[in-house]
XYZ file of N, CA and C in Angstrom:
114
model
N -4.989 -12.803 -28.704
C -3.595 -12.443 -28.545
C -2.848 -13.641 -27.961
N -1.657 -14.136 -28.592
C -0.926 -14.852 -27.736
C 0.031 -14.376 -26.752
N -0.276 -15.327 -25.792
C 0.347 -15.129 -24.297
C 1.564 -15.893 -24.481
N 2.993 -15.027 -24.197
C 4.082 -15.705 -24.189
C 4.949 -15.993 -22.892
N 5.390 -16.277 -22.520
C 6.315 -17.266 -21.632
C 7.383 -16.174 -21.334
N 8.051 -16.336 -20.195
C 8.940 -15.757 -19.410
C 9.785 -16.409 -18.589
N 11.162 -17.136 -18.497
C 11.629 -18.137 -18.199
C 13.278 -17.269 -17.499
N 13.175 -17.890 -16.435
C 14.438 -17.447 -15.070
C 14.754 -18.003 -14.520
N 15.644 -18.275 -14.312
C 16.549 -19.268 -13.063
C 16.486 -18.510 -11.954
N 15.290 -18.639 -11.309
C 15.078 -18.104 -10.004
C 16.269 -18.554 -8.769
N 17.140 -19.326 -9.291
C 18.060 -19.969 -8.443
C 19.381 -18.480 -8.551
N 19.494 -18.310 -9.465
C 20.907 -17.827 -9.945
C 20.093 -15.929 -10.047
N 18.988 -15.702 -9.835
C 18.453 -14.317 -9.498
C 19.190 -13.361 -8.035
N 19.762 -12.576 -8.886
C 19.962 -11.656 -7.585
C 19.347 -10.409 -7.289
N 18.025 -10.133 -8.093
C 17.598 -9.042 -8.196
C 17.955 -7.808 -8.743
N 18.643 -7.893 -9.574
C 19.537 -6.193 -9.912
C 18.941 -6.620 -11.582
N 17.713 -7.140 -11.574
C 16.711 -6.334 -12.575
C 17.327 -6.144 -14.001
N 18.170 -7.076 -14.075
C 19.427 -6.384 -15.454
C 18.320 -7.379 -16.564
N 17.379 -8.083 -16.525
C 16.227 -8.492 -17.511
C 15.296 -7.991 -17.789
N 14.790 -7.009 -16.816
C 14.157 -5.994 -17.138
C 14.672 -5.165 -17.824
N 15.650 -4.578 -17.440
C 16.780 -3.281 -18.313
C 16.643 -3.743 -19.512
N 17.403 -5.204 -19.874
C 17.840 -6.274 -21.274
C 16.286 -5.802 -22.396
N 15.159 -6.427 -21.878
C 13.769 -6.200 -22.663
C 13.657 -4.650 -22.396
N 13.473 -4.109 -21.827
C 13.079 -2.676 -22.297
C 13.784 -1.960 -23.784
N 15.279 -2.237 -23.430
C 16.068 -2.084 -24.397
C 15.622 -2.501 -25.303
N 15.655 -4.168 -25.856
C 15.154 -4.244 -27.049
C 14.049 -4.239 -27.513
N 13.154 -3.540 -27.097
C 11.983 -3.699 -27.587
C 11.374 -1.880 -27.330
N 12.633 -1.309 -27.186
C 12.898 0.487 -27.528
C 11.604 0.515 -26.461
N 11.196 0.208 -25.119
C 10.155 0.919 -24.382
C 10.035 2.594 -23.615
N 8.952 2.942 -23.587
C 9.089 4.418 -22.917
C 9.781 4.228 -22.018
N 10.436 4.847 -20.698
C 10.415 5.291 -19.383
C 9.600 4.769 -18.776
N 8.911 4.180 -17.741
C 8.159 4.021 -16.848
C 7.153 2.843 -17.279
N 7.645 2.207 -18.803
C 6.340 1.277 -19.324
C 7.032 0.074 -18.512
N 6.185 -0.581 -18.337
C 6.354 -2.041 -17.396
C 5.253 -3.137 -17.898
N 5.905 -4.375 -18.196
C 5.733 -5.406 -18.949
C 5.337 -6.363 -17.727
N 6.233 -6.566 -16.679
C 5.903 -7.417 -15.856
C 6.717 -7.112 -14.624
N 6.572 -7.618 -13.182
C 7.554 -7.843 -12.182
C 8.121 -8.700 -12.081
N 9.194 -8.340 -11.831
C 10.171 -9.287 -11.895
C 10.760 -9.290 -10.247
């Protein structure tokens, strides 16, 4: 399986998770499925 990359401006992060929200969305996930922490 390829392992892909995850890229953030940890500088400009305020925590309100709106990249998490962004990928769940497009990629239509259940409720409660979790990809990574952010």
């Amino acid at each position: 399986m390829t392992q892909l990359g995850f890229f953030f401006d940890a500088d400009a992060c305020m925590g309100c998770k709106a990249c998490v929200v962004a990928c769940k969305d497009v990629h239509n996930l259940p409720v409660g499925y979790k990809l990574r922490k952010v």
